[in-house]
Amino acid sequence: MLITIEEIFDEFEELDPRDQSQFLLELGYDLPRFAPEEQRESDLVHGCQSQVWLTARAADNDSNPVIELRADSDAEVVRGLITVLLASYSGKTASEILRLSIGDVFARLRLNQYISPQRQNGLQGMVDRIREIARRHAPCAAYTDPSPVQVPLRPTAVLLTAAEFDPLDVRRQFPVLNQTLDDGLTPVFLDSGASAQKPQVVIDKEREVEEQYYANAYRGRYRFGARIDEELENARQKIATFISAESPQQIAFTSGATATINAVAFGWGRSHVGEGDEILITEMEHHANFVPWQQLALQQKATLRFIPMTVDGRLDLNRLDEVLTKKTKVLAVCGMSNVLGTVNPVRELAARAHAVGAIIVVDGAQSVPHQVTDVVSDDVDFLIFSGHKLYGPTGVGILYGKTGRLAETEPILFGGHMIDRVYRDHSTWAAPPARFEAGTLPIVQAIGLGAAVDWVSEIDVTWIHEHEQQLLRSATEQLQRIPGLTIFGPSVDHKGAIISFRIDDVHPEDLAIMLDRRAVLTRHGHHCAMPLHELLAVSGTTRASFAAYNTEDDVTALVSAIEYGLDELRRRR
Ligand code: PMP
């Protein structure tokens, strides 16, 4: 007679985490073992790191039979987890099995310390197999799936509440902005569109990982490895919540937006876009969301088309039907332009794309840091963004995909961690997100990004948005008063906190150098959007981009530095 689930609950409650781990192993030792001839290939459960065999016996002639389960593994700790599953499911009727929420059992046992995401996949594989057996025997097939195997999370620290949020408080949290430079000036950072600065909590989190428990992820059973896995899964969950994704399994860590767009363009595109098909993008795309689609079109003999733009730099939706047709397989668009600041109507574009059978891929590199993102209401198929523009570290990016879309996407990077089984002549892939996380992850960066998302969430993206829009309005008004200055892009109501401008007789690079003399840090050039600049008929622009830590004083500093720069440049002619 196996131990019951109530007995397991009672034992677990009494033990501290280290002893719980030992208890789980002991449960494993007590589980009856399969004889070698019972370890059949056909009874193997796929998705498990270790070998797991599972068999079921049900009375044939009963319409809702009791199902007896047996299982075994070559790893003792897995045998411990199997004991928990068998105690939960075995000896129950088919309909009882289908009604049981194993996620609740796992949450009550707080099994997170022992379950890496790969192991979670394996467990989910066992649960799926058991439920599949039950479904075959249940009197009625219409049972909804109760919550899947979910890892309970470590609670996160509360940092600030929205009511306490003051722009100066925010600024104080960024060490780089609070220094006195060699020339006695304080930096006025207006290049967050390229990369945002990091608050102290993100720097501290990265340091905590490095100093206290760094190890590789999803590999080690020792305490550092387990802590890293837990921190990474915490970060994954936070990011899922932040963009309103349904599950952390829809979030893959990548090395950045560029790598992620390539992963979608080639991982999804090669098997879904063919000769004669069309890919629709816009002329305002960053090269990262332009060149991969262009190259995919060339490789697949598909056609790359563009949504027409209005003269003020918005997408001309009145003319969308001219280019969005049954031939369109994918619409790839930025949530917000990195040059014009234009905010695109993602929800409407998604609906229009889906109506012709196309998918929508959203480059959220600029939009995610500045406005609320809700992948479910917007109904986007894939969303992509980078950590470093969201107050997080460089070297980490995010791929979100609808579950079905991720499942139909092939990996483009192959190697460790992303596999299910490797045979001599072929391999099979792990379920998403592991499938898209080949090799060693940017571990510290991904955990740091989780801290950045906490920080942004605590302050509240809506607050950040409103604060930045106020700065945008104020800067736009003041810049427009400078003779000869042209701002590119739509009116403030249709854009986010980016201003790209040019002054008649001044080269953007000369101006940027002058601004730097006043420690006003801006970007100049084509901002990785050459086709757009061709359309604007300029070789480059000066760009000021705002973030949560900018203040009205920064706007004043920008305007006065431009006036100073113009005087200097014009005086010397
Ligand atoms: N898309 C947009 C709109 C961007 O602004 C950027 C970065 N400038 C990217 C994609 C590429 O991001 P990353 O360099 O982090 O890959």
CSV table of N, CA and C in Angstrom, one decimal, residues 111-203:
chain,number,residue,atom,x,y,z
A,111,LEU,N,6.5,22.7,-4.0
A,111,LEU,CA,7.5,21.9,-4.6
A,111,LEU,C,8.5,22.6,-5.5
A,112,ASN,N,8.4,24.0,-5.5
A,112,ASN,CA,9.3,24.7,-6.4
A,112,ASN,C,10.8,24.5,-6.2
A,113,GLN,N,11.2,24.2,-4.9
A,113,GLN,CA,12.6,24.1,-4.6
A,113,GLN,C,13.2,22.9,-5.4
A,114,TYR,N,12.3,22.0,-5.8
A,114,TYR,CA,12.9,20.7,-6.4
A,114,TYR,C,12.6,20.6,-7.9
A,115,ILE,N,11.9,21.6,-8.4
A,115,ILE,CA,11.4,21.4,-9.8
A,115,ILE,C,12.0,22.4,-10.7
A,116,SER,N,12.9,22.0,-11.6
A,116,SER,CA,13.5,22.9,-12.6
A,116,SER,C,12.4,23.0,-13.7
A,117,PRO,N,12.5,24.0,-14.6
A,117,PRO,CA,11.5,24.0,-15.7
A,117,PRO,C,11.5,22.8,-16.5
A,118,GLN,N,12.7,22.2,-16.7
A,118,GLN,CA,12.7,21.0,-17.6
A,118,GLN,C,12.0,19.9,-16.8
A,119,ARG,N,12.2,19.8,-15.5
A,119,ARG,CA,11.6,18.8,-14.7
A,119,ARG,C,10.1,19.1,-14.8
A,120,GLN,N,9.7,20.4,-14.7
A,120,GLN,CA,8.3,20.7,-14.8
A,120,GLN,C,7.7,20.2,-16.1
A,121,ASN,N,8.4,20.3,-17.2
A,121,ASN,CA,8.0,19.8,-18.5
A,121,ASN,C,7.7,18.3,-18.4
A,122,GLY,N,8.7,17.6,-17.7
A,122,GLY,CA,8.6,16.2,-17.6
A,122,GLY,C,7.4,15.8,-16.8
A,123,LEU,N,7.2,16.5,-15.7
A,123,LEU,CA,6.0,16.3,-14.8
A,123,LEU,C,4.7,16.5,-15.6
A,124,GLN,N,4.7,17.6,-16.3
A,124,GLN,CA,3.5,17.9,-17.1
A,124,GLN,C,3.3,16.8,-18.1
A,125,GLY,N,4.4,16.2,-18.6
A,125,GLY,CA,4.3,15.1,-19.6
A,125,GLY,C,3.6,13.9,-18.9
A,126,MET,N,4.0,13.6,-17.6
A,126,MET,CA,3.3,12.5,-16.9
A,126,MET,C,1.9,12.8,-16.6
A,127,VAL,N,1.6,14.1,-16.2
A,127,VAL,CA,0.2,14.5,-15.9
A,127,VAL,C,-0.6,14.4,-17.1
A,128,ASP,N,-0.1,14.8,-18.3
A,128,ASP,CA,-0.8,14.8,-19.5
A,128,ASP,C,-1.1,13.3,-19.9
A,129,ARG,N,-0.1,12.4,-19.7
A,129,ARG,CA,-0.3,11.0,-20.0
A,129,ARG,C,-1.4,10.4,-19.1
A,130,ILE,N,-1.4,10.7,-17.8
A,130,ILE,CA,-2.4,10.2,-16.9
A,130,ILE,C,-3.8,10.7,-17.3
A,131,ARG,N,-3.9,12.0,-17.6
A,131,ARG,CA,-5.2,12.6,-17.9
A,131,ARG,C,-5.7,12.0,-19.3
A,132,GLU,N,-4.8,11.7,-20.2
A,132,GLU,CA,-5.1,11.1,-21.5
A,132,GLU,C,-5.8,9.8,-21.2
A,133,ILE,N,-5.2,9.0,-20.3
A,133,ILE,CA,-5.7,7.6,-20.0
A,133,ILE,C,-7.1,7.8,-19.4
A,134,ALA,N,-7.2,8.8,-18.5
A,134,ALA,CA,-8.5,9.0,-17.8
A,134,ALA,C,-9.6,9.4,-18.8
A,135,ARG,N,-9.2,10.3,-19.8
A,135,ARG,CA,-10.1,10.8,-20.8
A,135,ARG,C,-10.7,9.6,-21.6
A,136,ARG,N,-9.8,8.7,-21.9
A,136,ARG,CA,-10.3,7.5,-22.7
A,136,ARG,C,-11.4,6.7,-22.0
A,137,HIS,N,-11.3,6.7,-20.6
A,137,HIS,CA,-12.3,5.9,-19.9
A,137,HIS,C,-13.4,6.7,-19.3
A,138,ALA,N,-13.3,8.0,-19.3
A,138,ALA,CA,-14.3,8.8,-18.6
A,138,ALA,C,-15.7,8.8,-19.3
A,139,PRO,N,-16.8,8.9,-18.6
A,139,PRO,CA,-18.1,8.8,-19.2
A,139,PRO,C,-18.4,10.0,-20.1
A,140,CYS,N,-17.8,11.1,-19.8
A,140,CYS,CA,-18.1,12.3,-20.6
A,140,CYS,C,-16.7,13.0,-20.9
A,141,ALA,N,-16.4,13.3,-22.1
A,141,ALA,CA,-15.1,13.9,-22.4
A,141,ALA,C,-14.9,15.3,-22.1
A,142,ALA,N,-16.1,16.0,-21.8
A,142,ALA,CA,-16.0,17.5,-21.7
A,142,ALA,C,-15.5,18.0,-20.4
A,143,TYR,N,-14.3,17.6,-20.0
A,143,TYR,CA,-13.8,18.2,-18.7
A,143,TYR,C,-12.8,19.3,-19.1
A,144,THR,N,-12.9,20.5,-18.5
A,144,THR,CA,-11.8,21.5,-18.8
A,144,THR,C,-10.6,21.0,-18.0
A,145,ASP,N,-9.4,21.4,-18.5
A,145,ASP,CA,-8.2,21.1,-17.8
A,145,ASP,C,-8.0,21.9,-16.6
A,146,PRO,N,-7.9,21.3,-15.4
A,146,PRO,CA,-7.6,22.2,-14.3
A,146,PRO,C,-6.1,22.7,-14.4
A,147,SER,N,-5.8,23.6,-13.5
A,147,SER,CA,-4.5,24.3,-13.6
A,147,SER,C,-3.4,23.3,-13.8
A,148,PRO,N,-2.5,23.6,-14.8
A,148,PRO,CA,-1.3,22.7,-15.0
A,148,PRO,C,-0.3,22.8,-13.9
A,149,VAL,N,0.7,22.0,-14.0
A,149,VAL,CA,1.8,22.0,-13.0
A,149,VAL,C,2.4,23.4,-13.0
A,150,GLN,N,2.2,24.1,-11.9
A,150,GLN,CA,2.8,25.5,-11.9
A,150,GLN,C,3.7,25.6,-10.7
A,151,VAL,N,4.8,26.4,-10.9
A,151,VAL,CA,5.7,26.5,-9.8
A,151,VAL,C,5.3,27.8,-8.9
A,152,PRO,N,5.0,27.6,-7.6
A,152,PRO,CA,4.7,28.8,-6.8
A,152,PRO,C,5.9,29.7,-6.7
A,153,LEU,N,5.6,31.0,-6.6
A,153,LEU,CA,6.7,32.0,-6.7
A,153,LEU,C,7.1,32.5,-5.3
A,154,ARG,N,8.4,32.8,-5.2
A,154,ARG,CA,8.9,33.6,-4.1
A,154,ARG,C,8.4,35.0,-4.1
A,155,PRO,N,7.8,35.5,-3.0
A,155,PRO,CA,7.2,36.8,-3.1
A,155,PRO,C,8.3,37.9,-3.3
A,156,THR,N,7.9,38.9,-4.0
A,156,THR,CA,8.9,40.0,-4.3
A,156,THR,C,8.7,41.2,-3.4
A,157,ALA,N,9.8,41.9,-3.2
A,157,ALA,CA,9.8,43.0,-2.3
A,157,ALA,C,9.0,44.2,-2.9
A,158,VAL,N,8.2,44.9,-2.0
A,158,VAL,CA,7.5,46.1,-2.5
A,158,VAL,C,8.5,47.2,-2.4
A,159,LEU,N,8.6,48.0,-3.5
A,159,LEU,CA,9.6,49.1,-3.5
A,159,LEU,C,8.9,50.4,-3.3
A,160,LEU,N,8.0,50.8,-4.1
A,160,LEU,CA,7.3,52.1,-4.0
A,160,LEU,C,5.9,51.9,-4.4
A,161,THR,N,5.0,52.8,-3.9
A,161,THR,CA,3.7,52.7,-4.4
A,161,THR,C,3.5,53.9,-5.4
A,162,ALA,N,2.5,53.8,-6.2
A,162,ALA,CA,2.3,54.9,-7.2
A,162,ALA,C,2.1,56.3,-6.5
A,163,ALA,N,1.4,56.3,-5.4
A,163,ALA,CA,1.2,57.5,-4.7
A,163,ALA,C,2.5,58.2,-4.3
A,164,GLU,N,3.5,57.4,-4.0
A,164,GLU,CA,4.8,58.0,-3.5
A,164,GLU,C,5.7,58.4,-4.7
A,165,PHE,N,5.2,58.1,-5.9
A,165,PHE,CA,6.1,58.3,-7.0
A,165,PHE,C,6.2,59.8,-7.4
A,166,ASP,N,7.5,60.2,-7.4
A,166,ASP,CA,7.8,61.6,-7.7
A,166,ASP,C,9.0,61.6,-8.6
A,167,PRO,N,9.0,62.4,-9.7
A,167,PRO,CA,10.1,62.3,-10.7
A,167,PRO,C,11.4,62.4,-10.1
A,168,LEU,N,11.5,63.2,-9.1
A,168,LEU,CA,12.9,63.4,-8.4
A,168,LEU,C,13.3,62.2,-7.6
A,169,ASP,N,12.3,61.6,-7.0
A,169,ASP,CA,12.5,60.3,-6.3
A,169,ASP,C,13.0,59.3,-7.2
A,170,VAL,N,12.4,59.2,-8.4
A,170,VAL,CA,12.8,58.2,-9.4
A,170,VAL,C,14.2,58.5,-9.8
A,171,ARG,N,14.5,59.7,-10.2
A,171,ARG,CA,15.8,60.0,-10.6
A,171,ARG,C,16.9,59.7,-9.6
A,172,ARG,N,16.6,59.9,-8.4
A,172,ARG,CA,17.5,59.6,-7.3
A,172,ARG,C,17.9,58.1,-7.3
A,173,GLN,N,17.1,57.2,-7.9
A,173,GLN,CA,17.4,55.8,-7.8
A,173,GLN,C,18.4,55.3,-8.9
A,174,PHE,N,18.8,56.3,-9.7
A,174,PHE,CA,19.7,56.0,-10.9
A,174,PHE,C,21.1,56.6,-10.6
A,175,PRO,N,22.0,55.7,-10.1
A,175,PRO,CA,23.3,56.3,-9.7
A,175,PRO,C,24.0,57.1,-10.8
A,176,VAL,N,23.9,56.6,-12.1
A,176,VAL,CA,24.6,57.2,-13.2
A,176,VAL,C,24.1,58.6,-13.4
A,177,LEU,N,22.9,58.9,-13.0
A,177,LEU,CA,22.3,60.3,-13.3
A,177,LEU,C,22.7,61.2,-12.1
A,178,ASN,N,23.2,60.7,-11.0
A,178,ASN,CA,23.4,61.5,-9.8
A,178,ASN,C,24.9,61.7,-9.6
A,179,GLN,N,25.7,61.6,-10.6
A,179,GLN,CA,27.1,61.9,-10.4
A,179,GLN,C,27.5,63.3,-11.0
A,180,THR,N,28.6,63.7,-10.5
A,180,THR,CA,29.1,65.0,-11.0
A,180,THR,C,30.2,64.6,-12.0
A,181,LEU,N,30.1,65.0,-13.2
A,181,LEU,CA,31.1,64.6,-14.2
A,181,LEU,C,32.4,65.5,-14.1
A,182,ASP,N,33.4,65.1,-14.8
A,182,ASP,CA,34.7,65.7,-14.7
A,182,ASP,C,34.6,67.3,-14.9
A,183,ASP,N,33.7,67.7,-15.8
A,183,ASP,CA,33.6,69.1,-16.0
A,183,ASP,C,32.6,69.8,-15.1
A,184,GLY,N,32.2,69.1,-14.0
A,184,GLY,CA,31.3,69.7,-13.0
A,184,GLY,C,29.9,69.6,-13.3
A,185,LEU,N,29.5,69.0,-14.5
A,185,LEU,CA,28.1,69.0,-14.9
A,185,LEU,C,27.5,67.7,-14.4
A,186,THR,N,26.1,67.7,-14.4
A,186,THR,CA,25.4,66.5,-14.1
A,186,THR,C,24.7,66.0,-15.4
A,187,PRO,N,24.8,64.7,-15.7
A,187,PRO,CA,24.3,64.3,-17.0
A,187,PRO,C,22.8,64.5,-17.1
A,188,VAL,N,22.4,64.9,-18.3
A,188,VAL,CA,21.0,65.0,-18.7
A,188,VAL,C,20.8,63.9,-19.8
A,189,PHE,N,20.3,62.8,-19.4
A,189,PHE,CA,20.3,61.6,-20.3
A,189,PHE,C,19.1,61.6,-21.1
A,190,LEU,N,19.3,61.8,-22.4
A,190,LEU,CA,18.1,61.8,-23.4
A,190,LEU,C,18.3,60.8,-24.5
A,191,ASP,N,18.9,59.7,-24.2
A,191,ASP,CA,19.1,58.7,-25.2
A,191,ASP,C,18.5,57.3,-24.7
A,192,SER,N,17.4,57.3,-24.0
A,192,SER,CA,16.9,56.1,-23.4
A,192,SER,C,16.3,55.2,-24.5
A,193,GLY,N,15.9,55.9,-25.7
A,193,GLY,CA,15.4,55.1,-26.8
A,193,GLY,C,16.5,54.1,-27.3
A,194,ALA,N,17.8,54.5,-27.1
A,194,ALA,CA,18.8,53.5,-27.5
A,194,ALA,C,19.1,52.5,-26.4
A,195,SER,N,19.1,53.0,-25.2
A,195,SER,CA,19.3,52.1,-24.0
A,195,SER,C,19.0,52.9,-22.8
A,196,ALA,N,18.2,52.3,-21.9
A,196,ALA,CA,17.8,53.1,-20.7
A,196,ALA,C,18.9,52.9,-19.6
A,197,GLN,N,18.9,53.8,-18.6
A,197,GLN,CA,19.8,53.6,-17.5
A,197,GLN,C,19.1,52.6,-16.5
A,198,LYS,N,19.9,52.1,-15.5
A,198,LYS,CA,19.4,51.1,-14.6
A,198,LYS,C,19.2,51.7,-13.2
A,199,PRO,N,18.1,51.4,-12.6
A,199,PRO,CA,18.0,51.8,-11.2
A,199,PRO,C,18.8,51.0,-10.3
A,200,GLN,N,19.1,51.5,-9.1
A,200,GLN,CA,19.9,50.8,-8.1
A,200,GLN,C,19.4,49.4,-7.8
A,201,VAL,N,18.1,49.2,-7.8
A,201,VAL,CA,17.6,47.8,-7.5
A,201,VAL,C,18.0,46.8,-8.5
A,202,VAL,N,18.1,47.2,-9.8
A,202,VAL,CA,18.5,46.3,-10.8
A,202,VAL,C,20.0,46.0,-10.7
A,203,ILE,N,20.8,47.0,-10.4
A,203,ILE,CA,22.3,46.8,-10.2
A,203,ILE,C,22.5,45.9,-9.0
